[in-house]
GROMACS .gro file of N, CA and C in nm:
model
  279
    1MET      N    1   2.867  -1.149  -3.024
    1MET     CA    2   3.059  -1.067  -3.012
    1MET      C    3   3.057  -0.961  -2.926
    2GLU      N    4   2.889  -0.936  -2.873
    2GLU     CA    5   2.833  -0.840  -2.837
    2GLU      C    6   2.932  -0.772  -2.706
    3LEU      N    7   2.912  -0.910  -2.616
    3LEU     CA    8   2.968  -0.903  -2.516
    3LEU      C    9   3.131  -0.820  -2.508
    4LEU      N   10   3.228  -0.892  -2.576
    4LEU     CA   11   3.330  -0.833  -2.639
    4LEU      C   12   3.354  -0.629  -2.622
    5VAL      N   13   3.226  -0.613  -2.687
    5VAL     CA   14   3.245  -0.459  -2.739
    5VAL      C   15   3.236  -0.408  -2.568
    6TYR      N   16   3.105  -0.514  -2.509
    6TYR     CA   17   3.107  -0.435  -2.344
    6TYR      C   18   3.196  -0.428  -2.289
    7ALA      N   19   3.273  -0.568  -2.269
    7ALA     CA   20   3.386  -0.564  -2.160
    7ALA      C   21   3.480  -0.464  -2.191
    8ARG      N   22   3.522  -0.461  -2.319
    8ARG     CA   23   3.607  -0.312  -2.368
    8ARG      C   24   3.533  -0.199  -2.328
    9MET      N   25   3.423  -0.159  -2.335
    9MET     CA   26   3.423  -0.033  -2.296
    9MET      C   27   3.406  -0.013  -2.180
   10LYS      N   28   3.353  -0.144  -2.078
   10LYS     CA   29   3.331  -0.145  -1.947
   10LYS      C   30   3.501  -0.106  -1.896
   11LYS      N   31   3.608  -0.175  -1.958
   11LYS     CA   32   3.690  -0.110  -1.922
   11LYS      C   33   3.790   0.031  -1.960
   12GLY      N   34   3.699   0.068  -2.020
   12GLY     CA   35   3.736   0.179  -2.088
   12GLY      C   36   3.834   0.244  -2.145
   13MET      N   37   3.823   0.115  -2.254
   13MET     CA   38   3.941   0.088  -2.385
   13MET      C   39   3.878   0.137  -2.494
   14THR      N   40   3.973   0.176  -2.581
   14THR     CA   41   3.939   0.175  -2.754
   14THR      C   42   3.969   0.081  -2.768
   15GLN      N   43   3.935   0.046  -2.913
   15GLN     CA   44   4.009  -0.079  -2.985
   15GLN      C   45   4.110  -0.032  -3.001
   16LYS      N   46   4.163   0.094  -3.022
   16LYS     CA   47   4.321   0.125  -3.054
   16LYS      C   48   4.432   0.076  -2.899
   17GLU      N   49   4.376   0.112  -2.805
   17GLU     CA   50   4.428   0.092  -2.698
   17GLU      C   51   4.445  -0.095  -2.692
   18LEU      N   52   4.373  -0.152  -2.704
   18LEU     CA   53   4.345  -0.328  -2.679
   18LEU      C   54   4.408  -0.345  -2.809
   19SER      N   55   4.435  -0.309  -2.909
   19SER     CA   56   4.486  -0.388  -3.029
   19SER      C   57   4.636  -0.384  -2.992
   20GLU      N   58   4.681  -0.253  -2.906
   20GLU     CA   59   4.809  -0.216  -2.869
   20GLU      C   60   4.813  -0.353  -2.772
   21LYS      N   61   4.760  -0.367  -2.724
   21LYS     CA   62   4.803  -0.460  -2.589
   21LYS      C   63   4.844  -0.614  -2.645
   22ILE      N   64   4.767  -0.640  -2.762
   22ILE     CA   65   4.780  -0.786  -2.839
   22ILE      C   66   4.861  -0.757  -2.914
   23GLY      N   67   4.971  -0.630  -3.005
   23GLY     CA   68   5.013  -0.592  -3.131
   23GLY      C   69   4.940  -0.619  -3.236
   24ARG      N   70   4.847  -0.601  -3.223
   24ARG     CA   71   4.791  -0.573  -3.408
   24ARG      C   72   4.732  -0.417  -3.339
   25ASN      N   73   4.609  -0.444  -3.493
   25ASN     CA   74   4.591  -0.307  -3.536
   25ASN      C   75   4.447  -0.297  -3.542
   26PRO      N   76   4.416  -0.173  -3.507
   26PRO     CA   77   4.265  -0.150  -3.469
   26PRO      C   78   4.181  -0.215  -3.557
   27GLY      N   79   4.197  -0.229  -3.650
   27GLY     CA   80   4.077  -0.329  -3.775
   27GLY      C   81   4.058  -0.474  -3.717
   28TYR      N   82   4.219  -0.574  -3.683
   28TYR     CA   83   4.200  -0.633  -3.624
   28TYR      C   84   4.097  -0.656  -3.489
   29ILE      N   85   4.075  -0.613  -3.444
   29ILE     CA   86   3.982  -0.612  -3.281
   29ILE      C   87   3.855  -0.576  -3.346
   30SER      N   88   3.837  -0.500  -3.467
   30SER     CA   89   3.683  -0.418  -3.455
   30SER      C   90   3.634  -0.540  -3.608
   31ALA      N   91   3.744  -0.642  -3.628
   31ALA     CA   92   3.686  -0.752  -3.703
   31ALA      C   93   3.637  -0.853  -3.621
   32VAL      N   94   3.726  -0.888  -3.483
   32VAL     CA   95   3.671  -0.993  -3.405
   32VAL      C   96   3.580  -0.946  -3.315
   33GLU      N   97   3.513  -0.858  -3.283
   33GLU     CA   98   3.402  -0.802  -3.261
   33GLU      C   99   3.265  -0.796  -3.324
   34ARG      N  100   3.279  -0.800  -3.416
   34ARG     CA  101   3.174  -0.780  -3.516
   34ARG      C  102   3.159  -0.948  -3.612
   35GLY      N  103   3.241  -1.042  -3.487
   35GLY     CA  104   3.252  -1.153  -3.591
   35GLY      C  105   3.341  -1.230  -3.716
   36LYS      N  106   3.344  -1.133  -3.788
   36LYS     CA  107   3.413  -1.167  -3.897
   36LYS      C  108   3.529  -1.262  -3.903
   37PHE      N  109   3.593  -1.302  -3.820
   37PHE     CA  110   3.629  -1.398  -3.806
   37PHE      C  111   3.665  -1.464  -3.662
   38LEU      N  112   3.711  -1.573  -3.637
   38LEU     CA  113   3.775  -1.582  -3.464
   38LEU      C  114   3.863  -1.595  -3.492
   39PRO      N  115   3.998  -1.563  -3.374
   39PRO     CA  116   4.131  -1.521  -3.352
   39PRO      C  117   4.199  -1.661  -3.319
   40PRO      N  118   4.353  -1.715  -3.370
   40PRO     CA  119   4.374  -1.809  -3.329
   40PRO      C  120   4.359  -1.823  -3.143
   41PHE      N  121   4.328  -1.891  -3.090
   41PHE     CA  122   4.286  -1.919  -2.961
   41PHE      C  123   4.452  -1.858  -2.873
   42GLN      N  124   4.516  -1.822  -2.858
   42GLN     CA  125   4.623  -1.770  -2.827
   42GLN      C  126   4.633  -1.672  -2.811
   43ILE      N  127   4.543  -1.567  -2.925
   43ILE     CA  128   4.517  -1.429  -2.922
   43ILE      C  129   4.381  -1.424  -2.798
   44ALA      N  130   4.290  -1.542  -2.840
   44ALA     CA  131   4.164  -1.510  -2.811
   44ALA      C  132   4.179  -1.531  -2.663
   45ASP      N  133   4.293  -1.614  -2.608
   45ASP     CA  134   4.303  -1.636  -2.445
   45ASP      C  135   4.351  -1.520  -2.406
   46GLU      N  136   4.430  -1.397  -2.487
   46GLU     CA  137   4.498  -1.292  -2.414
   46GLU      C  138   4.404  -1.181  -2.439
   47LEU      N  139   4.284  -1.157  -2.529
   47LEU     CA  140   4.181  -1.063  -2.559
   47LEU      C  141   4.107  -1.123  -2.429
   48ALA      N  142   4.038  -1.231  -2.404
   48ALA     CA  143   3.961  -1.266  -2.283
   48ALA      C  144   4.028  -1.211  -2.138
   49LEU      N  145   4.174  -1.230  -2.151
   49LEU     CA  146   4.206  -1.196  -1.998
   49LEU      C  147   4.247  -1.031  -1.954
   50ILE      N  148   4.281  -1.011  -2.052
   50ILE     CA  149   4.221  -0.862  -2.072
   50ILE      C  150   4.141  -0.817  -2.035
   51LEU      N  151   4.056  -0.870  -2.100
   51LEU     CA  152   3.871  -0.775  -2.077
   51LEU      C  153   3.853  -0.875  -1.953
   52GLY      N  154   3.884  -0.948  -1.900
   52GLY     CA  155   3.836  -0.989  -1.744
   52GLY      C  156   3.759  -1.082  -1.818
   53LEU      N  157   3.815  -1.207  -1.900
   53LEU     CA  158   3.655  -1.281  -1.900
   53LEU      C  159   3.715  -1.393  -1.979
   54PRO      N  160   3.645  -1.489  -1.877
   54PRO     CA  161   3.706  -1.678  -1.942
   54PRO      C  162   3.702  -1.707  -2.070
   55VAL      N  163   3.794  -1.718  -2.140
   55VAL     CA  164   3.820  -1.726  -2.263
   55VAL      C  165   3.678  -1.816  -2.384
   56GLU      N  166   3.622  -1.895  -2.242
   56GLU     CA  167   3.540  -2.020  -2.270
   56GLU      C  168   3.450  -1.918  -2.322
   57ILE      N  169   3.403  -1.781  -2.196
   57ILE     CA  170   3.301  -1.725  -2.239
   57ILE      C  171   3.295  -1.639  -2.348
   58ALA      N  172   3.394  -1.544  -2.341
   58ALA     CA  173   3.456  -1.460  -2.506
   58ALA      C  174   3.404  -1.540  -2.616
   59PHE      N  175   3.446  -1.635  -2.639
   59PHE     CA  176   3.519  -1.686  -2.724
   59PHE      C  177   3.417  -1.809  -2.677
   60PRO      N  178   3.265  -1.890  -2.744
   60PRO     CA  179   3.222  -1.943  -2.667
   60PRO      C  180   3.280  -2.123  -2.752
   61GLU      N  181   3.339  -2.087  -2.933
   61GLU     CA  182   3.386  -2.222  -2.971
   61GLU      C  183   3.487  -2.267  -2.928
   62TYR      N  184   3.586  -2.156  -2.879
   62TYR     CA  185   3.652  -2.219  -2.741
   62TYR      C  186   3.624  -2.279  -2.638
   63THR      N  187   3.694  -2.439  -2.628
   63THR     CA  188   3.690  -2.468  -2.435
   63THR      C  189   3.758  -2.584  -2.447
   64ARG      N  190   3.793  -2.573  -2.293
   64ARG     CA  191   3.909  -2.655  -2.243
   64ARG      C  192   3.862  -2.794  -2.160
   65LYS      N  193   3.884  -2.869  -2.233
   65LYS     CA  194   3.836  -3.028  -2.185
   65LYS      C  195   3.876  -3.021  -2.017
   66SER      N  196   3.790  -3.079  -1.945
   66SER     CA  197   3.836  -3.111  -1.840
   66SER      C  198   3.703  -3.168  -1.773
   67LEU      N  199   3.751  -3.269  -1.673
   67LEU     CA  200   3.656  -3.351  -1.616
   67LEU      C  201   3.576  -3.312  -1.510
   68LEU      N  202   3.575  -3.179  -1.503
   68LEU     CA  203   3.486  -3.097  -1.423
   68LEU      C  204   3.365  -3.078  -1.401
   69PRO      N  205   3.259  -3.054  -1.347
   69PRO     CA  206   3.128  -2.968  -1.453
   69PRO      C  207   3.096  -2.899  -1.486
   70LYS      N  208   3.073  -2.829  -1.591
   70LYS     CA  209   3.014  -2.711  -1.652
   70LYS      C  210   2.948  -2.625  -1.537
   71TRP      N  211   2.939  -2.509  -1.553
   71TRP     CA  212   2.901  -2.427  -1.444
   71TRP      C  213   2.733  -2.439  -1.500
   72SER      N  214   2.667  -2.442  -1.542
   72SER     CA  215   2.518  -2.487  -1.610
   72SER      C  216   2.497  -2.600  -1.517
   73GLU      N  217   2.653  -2.732  -1.511
   73GLU     CA  218   2.533  -2.851  -1.529
   73GLU      C  219   2.507  -2.858  -1.332
   74LEU      N  220   2.613  -2.740  -1.310
   74LEU     CA  221   2.643  -2.760  -1.164
   74LEU      C  222   2.473  -2.676  -1.135
   75MET      N  223   2.416  -2.562  -1.157
   75MET     CA  224   2.329  -2.511  -1.153
   75MET      C  225   2.248  -2.563  -1.176
   76TYR      N  226   2.239  -2.675  -1.233
   76TYR     CA  227   2.091  -2.782  -1.275
   76TYR      C  228   2.101  -2.900  -1.178
   77LEU      N  229   2.230  -2.925  -1.116
   77LEU     CA  230   2.210  -2.995  -0.989
   77LEU      C  231   2.136  -2.975  -0.908
   78LYS      N  232   2.198  -2.840  -0.834
   78LYS     CA  233   2.163  -2.775  -0.751
   78LYS      C  234   2.012  -2.719  -0.759
   79SER      N  235   1.956  -2.725  -0.866
   79SER     CA  236   1.836  -2.693  -0.840
   79SER      C  237   1.733  -2.815  -0.839
   80LEU      N  238   1.807  -2.902  -0.854
   80LEU     CA  239   1.739  -3.104  -0.822
   80LEU      C  240   1.800  -3.099  -0.656
   81GLY      N  241   1.835  -3.024  -0.636
   81GLY     CA  242   1.860  -3.048  -0.433
   81GLY      C  243   1.942  -3.136  -0.413
   82ILE      N  244   2.081  -3.124  -0.524
   82ILE     CA  245   2.184  -3.232  -0.484
   82ILE      C  246   2.302  -3.075  -0.430
   83ASP      N  247   2.364  -3.145  -0.327
   83ASP     CA  248   2.448  -3.077  -0.277
   83ASP      C  249   2.601  -3.065  -0.359
   84VAL      N  250   2.609  -2.915  -0.398
   84VAL     CA  251   2.721  -2.919  -0.502
   84VAL      C  252   2.831  -2.851  -0.394
   85SER      N  253   2.821  -2.831  -0.293
   85SER     CA  254   2.904  -2.765  -0.197
   85SER      C  255   3.059  -2.816  -0.257
   86ALA      N  256   3.093  -2.883  -0.279
   86ALA     CA  257   3.225  -2.919  -0.325
   86ALA      C  258   3.266  -2.844  -0.429
   87TYR      N  259   3.208  -2.859  -0.498
   87TYR     CA  260   3.240  -2.738  -0.610
   87TYR      C  261   3.264  -2.616  -0.596
   88ASN      N  262   3.229  -2.539  -0.502
   88ASN     CA  263   3.210  -2.409  -0.452
   88ASN      C  264   3.319  -2.352  -0.514
   89VAL      N  265   3.457  -2.379  -0.533
   89VAL     CA  266   3.548  -2.265  -0.596
   89VAL      C  267   3.507  -2.246  -0.736
   90LEU      N  268   3.416  -2.337  -0.808
   90LEU     CA  269   3.364  -2.306  -0.976
   90LEU      C  270   3.269  -2.251  -0.961
   91LEU      N  271   3.210  -2.205  -0.809
   91LEU     CA  272   3.063  -2.131  -0.813
   91LEU      C  273   3.111  -2.002  -0.775
   92VAL      N  274   3.174  -1.936  -0.739
   92VAL     CA  275   3.260  -1.827  -0.771
   92VAL      C  276   3.273  -1.739  -0.887
   93LEU      N  277   3.360  -1.810  -0.966
   93LEU     CA  278   3.379  -1.739  -1.077
   93LEU      C  279   3.264  -1.665  -1.177
   0.00000   0.00000   0.00000
C-alpha cells in the first residue's frame, strides 16, 4: 500500500483531506494505507480516482473483467515482435 501513500503525498494531500473527500475519518485512510483492510470496491474505486490511479493498480485485489488483454500481456506480445498497434489506446494508460 506504499503506492497509496506515495500517490496521496504526490497530490499534496493529507490523510485528513483525503478522508474528507470520501466521507470517512483519517483513521480509515491510515488503516487502508497500512493494508489493515481492503475497502469495499466502491470506496477503493473512489480513492483510486481521487489519487489518479487505476483501481487495479491501487488495489490489485480488484480487477475488472475484460476481454481486452492486460498491459503486461501486451508488453510480452510486443517483446516477441507481434504488432500490438491496434491496442495503442491501452498502452497510453
